[in-house]
Amino acid sequence: MADYREAPLATRPKTLDPNEYFNLSPEQRRAEQDRAALRADLKRQYQTQLNNPHRKELIEDPALTRWVHARTNPYSYFRPTFKTSLLGAMFGIAPLFGLYFLFKTDRDRKAQIKAGTLERKFSLSS
Amino acid sequence: MHPTSLVMTSSLITIFFLLTFPVLTTLAPRPPEPTWALSHVKTAVKLAFFTSLLPLALFLNEGAETVITNWSWMNTLTFDINISLKFDLYSVIFTPVALYVTWSILEFASWYMHTDPYMNRFFKYLLIFLIAMIILVTANNMFQFFIGWEGVGIMSFLLIGWWYGRADANTAALQAVLYNRVGDVGLIFAMAWMATNFNSWEIQQMFITANNFDLTFPLLGLIIAATGKSAQFGLHPWLPSAMEGPTPVSALLHSSTMVVAGIFLLIRLSPLMENNQLALTTCLCLGALTTLFTATCALTQNDIKKIVAFSTSSQLGLMMVTIGLNQPQLAFLHICTHAFFKAMLFLCSGSIIHSLNDEQDIRKMGGMHHLTPFTSSCLTIGSLALTGTPFLAGFFSKDAIIEALNTSHLNAWALALTLLATSFTAIYSLRVVFFVSMGHPRFNSLSPINENNPAVINPIKRLAWGSIIAGLIITSNITPMKTPVMSMPPLLKLAALIVTILGLLVAFELASLTTKQHQHAPRLAPHHFSNMLGFFPGVFHRLMPKLNLILGQAIASQLIDQTWLEKTGPKAVASLNTPLASTTSNIQQGMIKTYLALFLLTLALVTLLLTS
């Protein structure tokens, strides 16, 4: 690990960071152990179901079910944050004003051409 | 009627009939006999080639050019669309060249595809492609040109995806169609602009009326069309992917004829481009970038067909540079000479691939010079012609182009890129020859390798003759329309040769390193860049769909429709009205007697107040 050198513009992956191995506090280690215990529990449940000889149905993944439910019902999980409100403003509100402005300017110019009041400055090339 | 015009028009119409007759025989319900491919199709193309030599002879002897307007197709008061065929310098020379190359390729294909159960259909597709190409080349108006343009695009799709059971082939065919379509946008825009401004699609009328207009927009549209069809940088990935098709398809379509359609469009309409400096500079820079980029990609490829495909793309970039130099005739000359040696390179590689039991990786070939001496010699001749060896076919066109580039007051950057690409051409050509024919075989000797079949040898022999003498013949007989610069410093004159020799020396040095077990680091950045084709397919084929999907799903559908519009629409109405409604209904506490008593009391008070 001492001679690992990452690509010039990339960041070092977390698993190869020496701080991850040597400078962890006891709380962090405790938290990691708890997480590993949860993962082992989930794996054990899955293996129990997988190796059940009388099982005829598919093994349901509750995490997948929750993800699909979240993906199909965005509103129930929606929370207005800075990012969502900025994107909503950029793609929802700004086009309204922008398009209004564009169409109004174009229509005004056409009306001016029809009425003969459009100012055409002299230019040599067009 | 004058015999010249009679012979000219009748032989040209004869060519069309000769080519369409075999296609019409397939419409009969009787199944064609097994040798239909050889007896009908190849004979038709051979006869058409010999017939097309007549107009060529008349043109060379008397300078006879004809425009045949055959049939008034759709005519309004102000706009005419006719079937009109133009046989001028470009089509009169290109038609025999294309027919000669196609004749050789068809004979080769009768050997290459002889185990294919649908060989008749394959030949029919090739013939329809040829007819579309001739329509494109002889078109005198943009509508007919567009028919040919789309025809070659469709046949390219059908032929690339010939082995349609293979997912890669289907992907490649679809990729070709999509990239060509993007280019077609430019062509259709240019056609629409011409129809509205020039009021005609006939080439002669367009040239006359063009002097009063600013032609930047339609010319840029035409350049986009050429970028799509001729695989210039930006719309180039379909050409290497098109190597999924059988080798005769690669030899005919993607080296000699179809990919030059874009360049041919620019050559046909070159009088429109002469005075527009922006269009010329765009062509120059785009061509220079293409030729260098694809030559870089060709340096590290290991599939022999892909190397030749990138070589084709590089030469197309060179043709584009020539157009940018305002030398359409030189570009056309390069098209004709390039057709010969590139088709021969493809046929030689097809012969080698078939002999080695469908092995396409050059790292697993070797020593073919002892096993197939004729094929490897022709491979070497083709590579020498490609690099512009003096007095072979490629020299007359390529050297003339580089001389014109050296002596013009233009972009030094384009010049540097083109010279660098010329040396890269020498490098990868030597790499191919080194890996394929030199050294010892790197494959098991499983099947006997021979060159006995005349169906293989004769086409390659014919094309080899073409590669050697075509350049000399064409330049000796055609009067140049623009005077070339004849006097220049010796360094400029020899620049192409010096650069090529430098490239060959570098390639020799690198090739000799392979025998010394030279250890290099796992991944060198330039090699990785070249091998991954400049990361262009990897980035653009994933970036554009990802952007579209993000804009469509994440932003438009989920963010705006399902959340913000919900929040500001129905949910806002609900959240405003619910307190009102609940307050109103909470006030009603159901004390009917009290309400009735109050109602009667106020009624009595009001009645008293009103009556008194």
mmCIF file of C-alpha atoms in Angstrom, chain B residues 4-295:
data_model
loop_
_atom_site.group_PDB
_atom_site.id
_atom_site.type_symbol
_atom_site.label_atom_id
_atom_site.label_comp_id
_atom_site.label_asym_id
_atom_site.label_seq_id
_atom_site.Cartn_x
_atom_site.Cartn_y
_atom_site.Cartn_z
ATOM 1 C CA THR B 4 -20.824 11.412 -80.497
ATOM 2 C CA SER B 5 -23.894 12.491 -78.601
ATOM 3 C CA LEU B 6 -25.779 9.451 -79.839
ATOM 4 C CA VAL B 7 -23.129 7.027 -78.651
ATOM 5 C CA MET B 8 -22.677 8.906 -75.406
ATOM 6 C CA THR B 9 -26.315 8.989 -74.400
ATOM 7 C CA SER B 10 -27.141 5.491 -75.542
ATOM 8 C CA SER B 11 -24.168 3.886 -73.828
ATOM 9 C CA LEU B 12 -24.947 5.680 -70.605
ATOM 10 C CA ILE B 13 -28.571 4.608 -70.629
ATOM 11 C CA THR B 14 -27.364 1.102 -71.502
ATOM 12 C CA ILE B 15 -25.274 1.047 -68.358
ATOM 13 C CA PHE B 16 -28.347 1.732 -66.253
ATOM 14 C CA PHE B 17 -30.351 -0.967 -67.994
ATOM 15 C CA LEU B 18 -27.558 -3.500 -67.700
ATOM 16 C CA LEU B 19 -27.334 -2.905 -63.977
ATOM 17 C CA THR B 20 -31.063 -2.909 -63.246
ATOM 18 C CA PHE B 21 -31.874 -5.999 -65.332
ATOM 19 C CA PRO B 22 -30.547 -8.576 -62.823
ATOM 20 C CA VAL B 23 -32.471 -6.895 -60.025
ATOM 21 C CA LEU B 24 -35.659 -7.113 -62.064
ATOM 22 C CA THR B 25 -35.146 -10.827 -62.710
ATOM 23 C CA THR B 26 -35.333 -11.419 -58.973
ATOM 24 C CA LEU B 27 -38.879 -10.117 -58.934
ATOM 25 C CA ALA B 28 -40.089 -13.156 -60.858
ATOM 26 C CA PRO B 29 -41.690 -15.846 -58.670
ATOM 27 C CA ARG B 30 -39.372 -18.524 -60.033
ATOM 28 C CA PRO B 31 -36.353 -18.947 -57.718
ATOM 29 C CA PRO B 32 -33.107 -18.005 -59.438
ATOM 30 C CA GLU B 33 -30.637 -20.696 -60.313
ATOM 31 C CA PRO B 34 -27.707 -21.199 -57.932
ATOM 32 C CA THR B 35 -25.200 -19.590 -60.263
ATOM 33 C CA TRP B 36 -27.356 -16.519 -60.751
ATOM 34 C CA ALA B 37 -24.943 -14.461 -58.737
ATOM 35 C CA LEU B 38 -22.049 -15.183 -61.019
ATOM 36 C CA SER B 39 -23.814 -15.553 -64.334
ATOM 37 C CA HIS B 40 -26.122 -12.583 -64.060
ATOM 38 C CA VAL B 41 -24.714 -10.060 -61.649
ATOM 39 C CA LYS B 42 -21.014 -10.255 -62.275
ATOM 40 C CA THR B 43 -21.563 -10.467 -66.037
ATOM 41 C CA ALA B 44 -23.830 -7.434 -65.909
ATOM 42 C CA VAL B 45 -21.256 -5.400 -64.031
ATOM 43 C CA LYS B 46 -18.476 -6.518 -66.367
ATOM 44 C CA LEU B 47 -20.527 -5.584 -69.417
ATOM 45 C CA ALA B 48 -21.463 -2.274 -67.835
ATOM 46 C CA PHE B 49 -17.790 -1.567 -67.192
ATOM 47 C CA PHE B 50 -16.849 -2.166 -70.801
ATOM 48 C CA THR B 51 -19.814 -0.121 -71.942
ATOM 49 C CA SER B 52 -18.744 2.738 -69.724
ATOM 50 C CA LEU B 53 -15.349 2.824 -71.407
ATOM 51 C CA LEU B 54 -17.046 4.200 -74.511
ATOM 52 C CA PRO B 55 -18.122 7.498 -72.953
ATOM 53 C CA LEU B 56 -14.751 7.670 -71.264
ATOM 54 C CA ALA B 57 -13.006 7.330 -74.602
ATOM 55 C CA LEU B 58 -15.277 9.924 -76.164
ATOM 56 C CA PHE B 59 -14.616 12.275 -73.293
ATOM 57 C CA LEU B 60 -10.871 11.847 -73.468
ATOM 58 C CA ASN B 61 -10.806 12.188 -77.210
ATOM 59 C CA GLU B 62 -13.260 14.976 -77.841
ATOM 60 C CA GLY B 63 -14.014 16.387 -74.425
ATOM 61 C CA ALA B 64 -17.644 15.360 -74.835
ATOM 62 C CA GLU B 65 -19.809 15.960 -71.815
ATOM 63 C CA THR B 66 -23.547 15.422 -71.848
ATOM 64 C CA VAL B 67 -26.481 16.318 -69.725
ATOM 65 C CA ILE B 68 -29.373 13.985 -70.454
ATOM 66 C CA THR B 69 -32.758 15.124 -69.250
ATOM 67 C CA ASN B 70 -34.827 12.037 -69.479
ATOM 68 C CA TRP B 71 -38.187 12.522 -67.943
ATOM 69 C CA SER B 72 -40.083 15.380 -66.406
ATOM 70 C CA TRP B 73 -41.041 13.931 -63.096
ATOM 71 C CA MET B 74 -42.688 16.617 -61.037
ATOM 72 C CA ASN B 75 -43.071 20.008 -62.627
ATOM 73 C CA THR B 76 -44.898 23.021 -61.334
ATOM 74 C CA LEU B 77 -45.004 26.478 -62.799
ATOM 75 C CA THR B 78 -41.893 27.588 -60.993
ATOM 76 C CA PHE B 79 -40.055 24.433 -59.957
ATOM 77 C CA ASP B 80 -38.956 21.486 -62.060
ATOM 78 C CA ILE B 81 -37.806 18.110 -60.904
ATOM 79 C CA ASN B 82 -36.613 15.964 -63.786
ATOM 80 C CA ILE B 83 -34.575 12.850 -64.135
ATOM 81 C CA SER B 84 -31.454 14.366 -65.572
ATOM 82 C CA LEU B 85 -28.115 12.645 -65.790
ATOM 83 C CA LYS B 86 -24.944 14.620 -66.015
ATOM 84 C CA PHE B 87 -21.902 12.995 -67.538
ATOM 85 C CA ASP B 88 -19.049 15.390 -67.068
ATOM 86 C CA LEU B 89 -15.457 14.824 -66.081
ATOM 87 C CA TYR B 90 -16.309 13.514 -62.642
ATOM 88 C CA SER B 91 -18.989 10.997 -63.461
ATOM 89 C CA VAL B 92 -17.426 9.857 -66.738
ATOM 90 C CA ILE B 93 -14.214 8.901 -64.939
ATOM 91 C CA PHE B 94 -15.760 7.688 -61.702
ATOM 92 C CA THR B 95 -18.259 5.336 -63.342
ATOM 93 C CA PRO B 96 -15.676 3.081 -65.016
ATOM 94 C CA VAL B 97 -13.531 3.133 -61.876
ATOM 95 C CA ALA B 98 -16.461 2.164 -59.670
ATOM 96 C CA LEU B 99 -17.602 -0.526 -62.103
ATOM 97 C CA TYR B 100 -14.085 -1.965 -62.401
ATOM 98 C CA VAL B 101 -13.669 -2.132 -58.648
ATOM 99 C CA THR B 102 -17.156 -3.582 -58.211
ATOM 100 C CA TRP B 103 -16.506 -6.227 -60.870
ATOM 101 C CA SER B 104 -13.397 -7.355 -59.015
ATOM 102 C CA ILE B 105 -15.172 -7.310 -55.666
ATOM 103 C CA LEU B 106 -18.106 -9.334 -56.991
ATOM 104 C CA GLU B 107 -15.771 -11.974 -58.346
ATOM 105 C CA PHE B 108 -13.997 -12.067 -54.999
ATOM 106 C CA ALA B 109 -17.309 -12.244 -53.158
ATOM 107 C CA SER B 110 -18.326 -15.296 -55.155
ATOM 108 C CA TRP B 111 -15.467 -17.098 -53.393
ATOM 109 C CA TYR B 112 -15.712 -15.348 -50.020
ATOM 110 C CA MET B 113 -19.444 -15.897 -49.573
ATOM 111 C CA HIS B 114 -19.788 -19.231 -51.360
ATOM 112 C CA THR B 115 -20.842 -21.036 -48.185
ATOM 113 C CA ASP B 116 -23.515 -18.454 -47.460
ATOM 114 C CA PRO B 117 -27.034 -19.785 -48.168
ATOM 115 C CA TYR B 118 -28.259 -16.349 -49.220
ATOM 116 C CA MET B 119 -25.468 -15.444 -51.581
ATOM 117 C CA ASN B 120 -27.919 -14.410 -54.304
ATOM 118 C CA ARG B 121 -29.494 -11.920 -51.976
ATOM 119 C CA PHE B 122 -26.061 -10.599 -51.050
ATOM 120 C CA PHE B 123 -25.242 -9.964 -54.682
ATOM 121 C CA LYS B 124 -28.608 -8.335 -55.216
ATOM 122 C CA TYR B 125 -27.920 -5.945 -52.342
ATOM 123 C CA LEU B 126 -24.510 -5.108 -53.735
ATOM 124 C CA LEU B 127 -26.052 -4.465 -57.137
ATOM 125 C CA ILE B 128 -28.754 -2.190 -55.736
ATOM 126 C CA PHE B 129 -26.045 -0.339 -53.883
ATOM 127 C CA LEU B 130 -24.094 0.082 -57.091
ATOM 128 C CA ILE B 131 -27.152 1.414 -58.897
ATOM 129 C CA ALA B 132 -27.768 3.917 -56.094
ATOM 130 C CA MET B 133 -24.136 4.997 -56.233
ATOM 131 C CA ILE B 134 -24.260 5.540 -59.992
ATOM 132 C CA ILE B 135 -27.480 7.527 -59.560
ATOM 133 C CA LEU B 136 -25.703 9.653 -56.999
ATOM 134 C CA VAL B 137 -22.666 10.234 -59.176
ATOM 135 C CA THR B 138 -24.558 11.062 -62.359
ATOM 136 C CA ALA B 139 -27.217 13.215 -60.741
ATOM 137 C CA ASN B 140 -27.715 16.612 -62.214
ATOM 138 C CA ASN B 141 -30.180 17.806 -59.634
ATOM 139 C CA MET B 142 -30.270 17.644 -55.881
ATOM 140 C CA PHE B 143 -33.394 15.511 -55.757
ATOM 141 C CA GLN B 144 -31.828 12.700 -57.746
ATOM 142 C CA PHE B 145 -28.659 13.099 -55.744
ATOM 143 C CA PHE B 146 -30.683 12.723 -52.568
ATOM 144 C CA ILE B 147 -32.271 9.532 -53.903
ATOM 145 C CA GLY B 148 -28.828 8.067 -54.487
ATOM 146 C CA TRP B 149 -27.590 9.370 -51.127
ATOM 147 C CA GLU B 150 -30.374 7.708 -49.166
ATOM 148 C CA GLY B 151 -30.137 4.588 -51.308
ATOM 149 C CA VAL B 152 -26.500 4.039 -50.453
ATOM 150 C CA GLY B 153 -27.274 4.713 -46.801
ATOM 151 C CA ILE B 154 -30.004 2.091 -46.684
ATOM 152 C CA MET B 155 -27.971 -0.506 -48.541
ATOM 153 C CA SER B 156 -25.087 0.175 -46.207
ATOM 154 C CA PHE B 157 -27.395 -0.590 -43.288
ATOM 155 C CA LEU B 158 -28.609 -3.837 -44.866
ATOM 156 C CA LEU B 159 -25.135 -4.968 -45.794
ATOM 157 C CA ILE B 160 -23.391 -4.119 -42.519
ATOM 158 C CA GLY B 161 -26.060 -6.053 -40.683
ATOM 159 C CA TRP B 162 -25.770 -8.966 -43.106
ATOM 160 C CA TRP B 163 -25.103 -11.420 -40.320
ATOM 161 C CA TYR B 164 -28.006 -10.119 -38.354
ATOM 162 C CA GLY B 165 -27.854 -12.848 -35.753
ATOM 163 C CA ARG B 166 -24.802 -11.105 -34.349
ATOM 164 C CA ALA B 167 -25.661 -8.333 -31.922
ATOM 165 C CA ASP B 168 -22.512 -6.388 -32.718
ATOM 166 C CA ALA B 169 -23.440 -6.304 -36.401
ATOM 167 C CA ASN B 170 -26.908 -4.956 -35.652
ATOM 168 C CA THR B 171 -25.460 -2.306 -33.380
ATOM 169 C CA ALA B 172 -22.957 -1.297 -36.015
ATOM 170 C CA ALA B 173 -25.632 -1.085 -38.732
ATOM 171 C CA LEU B 174 -27.821 1.039 -36.499
ATOM 172 C CA GLN B 175 -24.870 3.229 -35.633
ATOM 173 C CA ALA B 176 -24.151 3.761 -39.338
ATOM 174 C CA VAL B 177 -27.747 4.713 -40.030
ATOM 175 C CA LEU B 178 -27.956 7.123 -37.102
ATOM 176 C CA TYR B 179 -24.707 8.912 -37.862
ATOM 177 C CA ASN B 180 -25.639 9.190 -41.539
ATOM 178 C CA ARG B 181 -29.003 10.589 -40.515
ATOM 179 C CA VAL B 182 -27.375 13.326 -38.485
ATOM 180 C CA GLY B 183 -25.437 14.265 -41.604
ATOM 181 C CA ASP B 184 -28.616 14.141 -43.680
ATOM 182 C CA VAL B 185 -30.016 16.977 -41.591
ATOM 183 C CA GLY B 186 -27.332 19.194 -43.079
ATOM 184 C CA LEU B 187 -28.073 17.985 -46.592
ATOM 185 C CA ILE B 188 -31.815 18.518 -46.283
ATOM 186 C CA PHE B 189 -31.288 21.970 -44.842
ATOM 187 C CA ALA B 190 -29.033 22.853 -47.752
ATOM 188 C CA MET B 191 -31.578 21.474 -50.227
ATOM 189 C CA ALA B 192 -34.394 23.450 -48.633
ATOM 190 C CA TRP B 193 -32.323 26.635 -48.675
ATOM 191 C CA MET B 194 -31.489 26.067 -52.327
ATOM 192 C CA ALA B 195 -35.083 25.368 -53.251
ATOM 193 C CA THR B 196 -36.303 28.566 -51.634
ATOM 194 C CA ASN B 197 -33.485 30.845 -52.723
ATOM 195 C CA PHE B 198 -32.255 29.469 -56.022
ATOM 196 C CA ASN B 199 -35.727 28.323 -57.026
ATOM 197 C CA SER B 200 -34.305 25.216 -58.602
ATOM 198 C CA TRP B 201 -32.458 22.036 -57.836
ATOM 199 C CA GLU B 202 -30.733 21.753 -61.184
ATOM 200 C CA ILE B 203 -27.028 22.183 -60.789
ATOM 201 C CA GLN B 204 -26.525 24.455 -63.769
ATOM 202 C CA GLN B 205 -29.207 26.878 -62.656
ATOM 203 C CA MET B 206 -27.892 26.886 -59.113
ATOM 204 C CA PHE B 207 -24.419 27.840 -60.231
ATOM 205 C CA ILE B 208 -25.719 30.725 -62.282
ATOM 206 C CA THR B 209 -27.933 32.239 -59.628
ATOM 207 C CA ALA B 210 -25.478 31.689 -56.802
ATOM 208 C CA ASN B 211 -23.415 34.794 -57.370
ATOM 209 C CA ASN B 212 -25.862 37.108 -55.667
ATOM 210 C CA PHE B 213 -26.213 35.206 -52.438
ATOM 211 C CA ASP B 214 -24.359 34.701 -49.207
ATOM 212 C CA LEU B 215 -23.926 30.963 -49.271
ATOM 213 C CA THR B 216 -22.527 30.333 -45.793
ATOM 214 C CA PHE B 217 -25.551 28.529 -44.372
ATOM 215 C CA PRO B 218 -26.164 25.991 -47.148
ATOM 216 C CA LEU B 219 -22.451 25.332 -47.450
ATOM 217 C CA LEU B 220 -22.200 24.594 -43.750
ATOM 218 C CA GLY B 221 -25.163 22.269 -44.190
ATOM 219 C CA LEU B 222 -23.347 20.488 -47.006
ATOM 220 C CA ILE B 223 -20.225 20.205 -44.890
ATOM 221 C CA ILE B 224 -22.268 18.617 -42.108
ATOM 222 C CA ALA B 225 -23.674 16.177 -44.682
ATOM 223 C CA ALA B 226 -20.159 15.299 -45.798
ATOM 224 C CA THR B 227 -19.109 14.904 -42.159
ATOM 225 C CA GLY B 228 -21.836 12.344 -41.655
ATOM 226 C CA LYS B 229 -21.435 10.377 -44.830
ATOM 227 C CA SER B 230 -17.666 10.566 -45.162
ATOM 228 C CA ALA B 231 -16.907 9.959 -41.502
ATOM 229 C CA GLN B 232 -15.146 13.181 -40.644
ATOM 230 C CA PHE B 233 -14.329 13.912 -37.031
ATOM 231 C CA GLY B 234 -17.436 14.246 -34.886
ATOM 232 C CA LEU B 235 -19.507 11.782 -36.890
ATOM 233 C CA HIS B 236 -16.795 9.215 -37.549
ATOM 234 C CA PRO B 237 -17.342 6.242 -35.185
ATOM 235 C CA TRP B 238 -19.647 4.419 -37.571
ATOM 236 C CA LEU B 239 -16.918 3.668 -40.064
ATOM 237 C CA PRO B 240 -14.728 1.413 -37.895
ATOM 238 C CA SER B 241 -17.860 -0.214 -36.491
ATOM 239 C CA ALA B 242 -19.013 -0.890 -40.046
ATOM 240 C CA MET B 243 -16.302 -3.505 -40.317
ATOM 241 C CA GLU B 244 -18.785 -5.920 -38.793
ATOM 242 C CA GLY B 245 -20.043 -6.505 -42.299
ATOM 243 C CA PRO B 246 -18.503 -9.049 -44.657
ATOM 244 C CA THR B 247 -15.215 -8.049 -46.269
ATOM 245 C CA PRO B 248 -16.666 -7.496 -49.771
ATOM 246 C CA VAL B 249 -19.035 -4.976 -48.188
ATOM 247 C CA SER B 250 -16.158 -3.218 -46.472
ATOM 248 C CA ALA B 251 -14.205 -3.219 -49.706
ATOM 249 C CA LEU B 252 -16.996 -1.786 -51.806
ATOM 250 C CA LEU B 253 -18.912 0.478 -49.543
ATOM 251 C CA HIS B 254 -16.653 1.629 -46.862
ATOM 252 C CA SER B 255 -13.504 2.230 -48.821
ATOM 253 C CA SER B 256 -14.174 3.019 -52.429
ATOM 254 C CA THR B 257 -17.649 4.217 -53.090
ATOM 255 C CA MET B 258 -20.097 5.050 -50.360
ATOM 256 C CA VAL B 259 -17.867 6.983 -48.032
ATOM 257 C CA VAL B 260 -16.666 9.172 -50.872
ATOM 258 C CA ALA B 261 -20.268 10.262 -51.531
ATOM 259 C CA GLY B 262 -19.915 13.113 -49.064
ATOM 260 C CA ILE B 263 -16.685 14.307 -50.636
ATOM 261 C CA PHE B 264 -18.288 13.878 -54.058
ATOM 262 C CA LEU B 265 -21.121 16.160 -53.003
ATOM 263 C CA LEU B 266 -18.631 18.850 -52.102
ATOM 264 C CA ILE B 267 -16.765 18.317 -55.362
ATOM 265 C CA ARG B 268 -19.968 18.558 -57.407
ATOM 266 C CA LEU B 269 -20.971 21.764 -55.692
ATOM 267 C CA SER B 270 -17.448 23.157 -55.491
ATOM 268 C CA PRO B 271 -18.239 26.215 -57.642
ATOM 269 C CA LEU B 272 -20.520 27.320 -54.828
ATOM 270 C CA MET B 273 -17.709 26.953 -52.344
ATOM 271 C CA GLU B 274 -14.994 28.730 -54.254
ATOM 272 C CA ASN B 275 -15.708 32.200 -52.975
ATOM 273 C CA ASN B 276 -16.703 31.395 -49.420
ATOM 274 C CA GLN B 277 -13.629 31.479 -47.258
ATOM 275 C CA LEU B 278 -15.411 30.290 -44.119
ATOM 276 C CA ALA B 279 -16.581 27.083 -45.766
ATOM 277 C CA LEU B 280 -13.141 26.411 -47.217
ATOM 278 C CA THR B 281 -11.412 26.965 -43.898
ATOM 279 C CA THR B 282 -13.938 24.731 -42.153
ATOM 280 C CA CYS B 283 -13.227 21.966 -44.647
ATOM 281 C CA LEU B 284 -9.503 22.433 -44.257
ATOM 282 C CA CYS B 285 -9.447 22.318 -40.466
ATOM 283 C CA LEU B 286 -12.023 19.554 -40.205
ATOM 284 C CA GLY B 287 -10.165 17.438 -42.729
ATOM 285 C CA ALA B 288 -6.819 18.002 -41.030
ATOM 286 C CA LEU B 289 -8.242 17.080 -37.639
ATOM 287 C CA THR B 290 -9.922 13.994 -39.056
ATOM 288 C CA THR B 291 -6.882 12.733 -40.852
ATOM 289 C CA LEU B 292 -4.641 13.080 -37.820
ATOM 290 C CA PHE B 293 -7.137 11.738 -35.299
ATOM 291 C CA THR B 294 -8.029 8.632 -37.250
ATOM 292 C CA ALA B 295 -4.416 7.962 -38.167
#
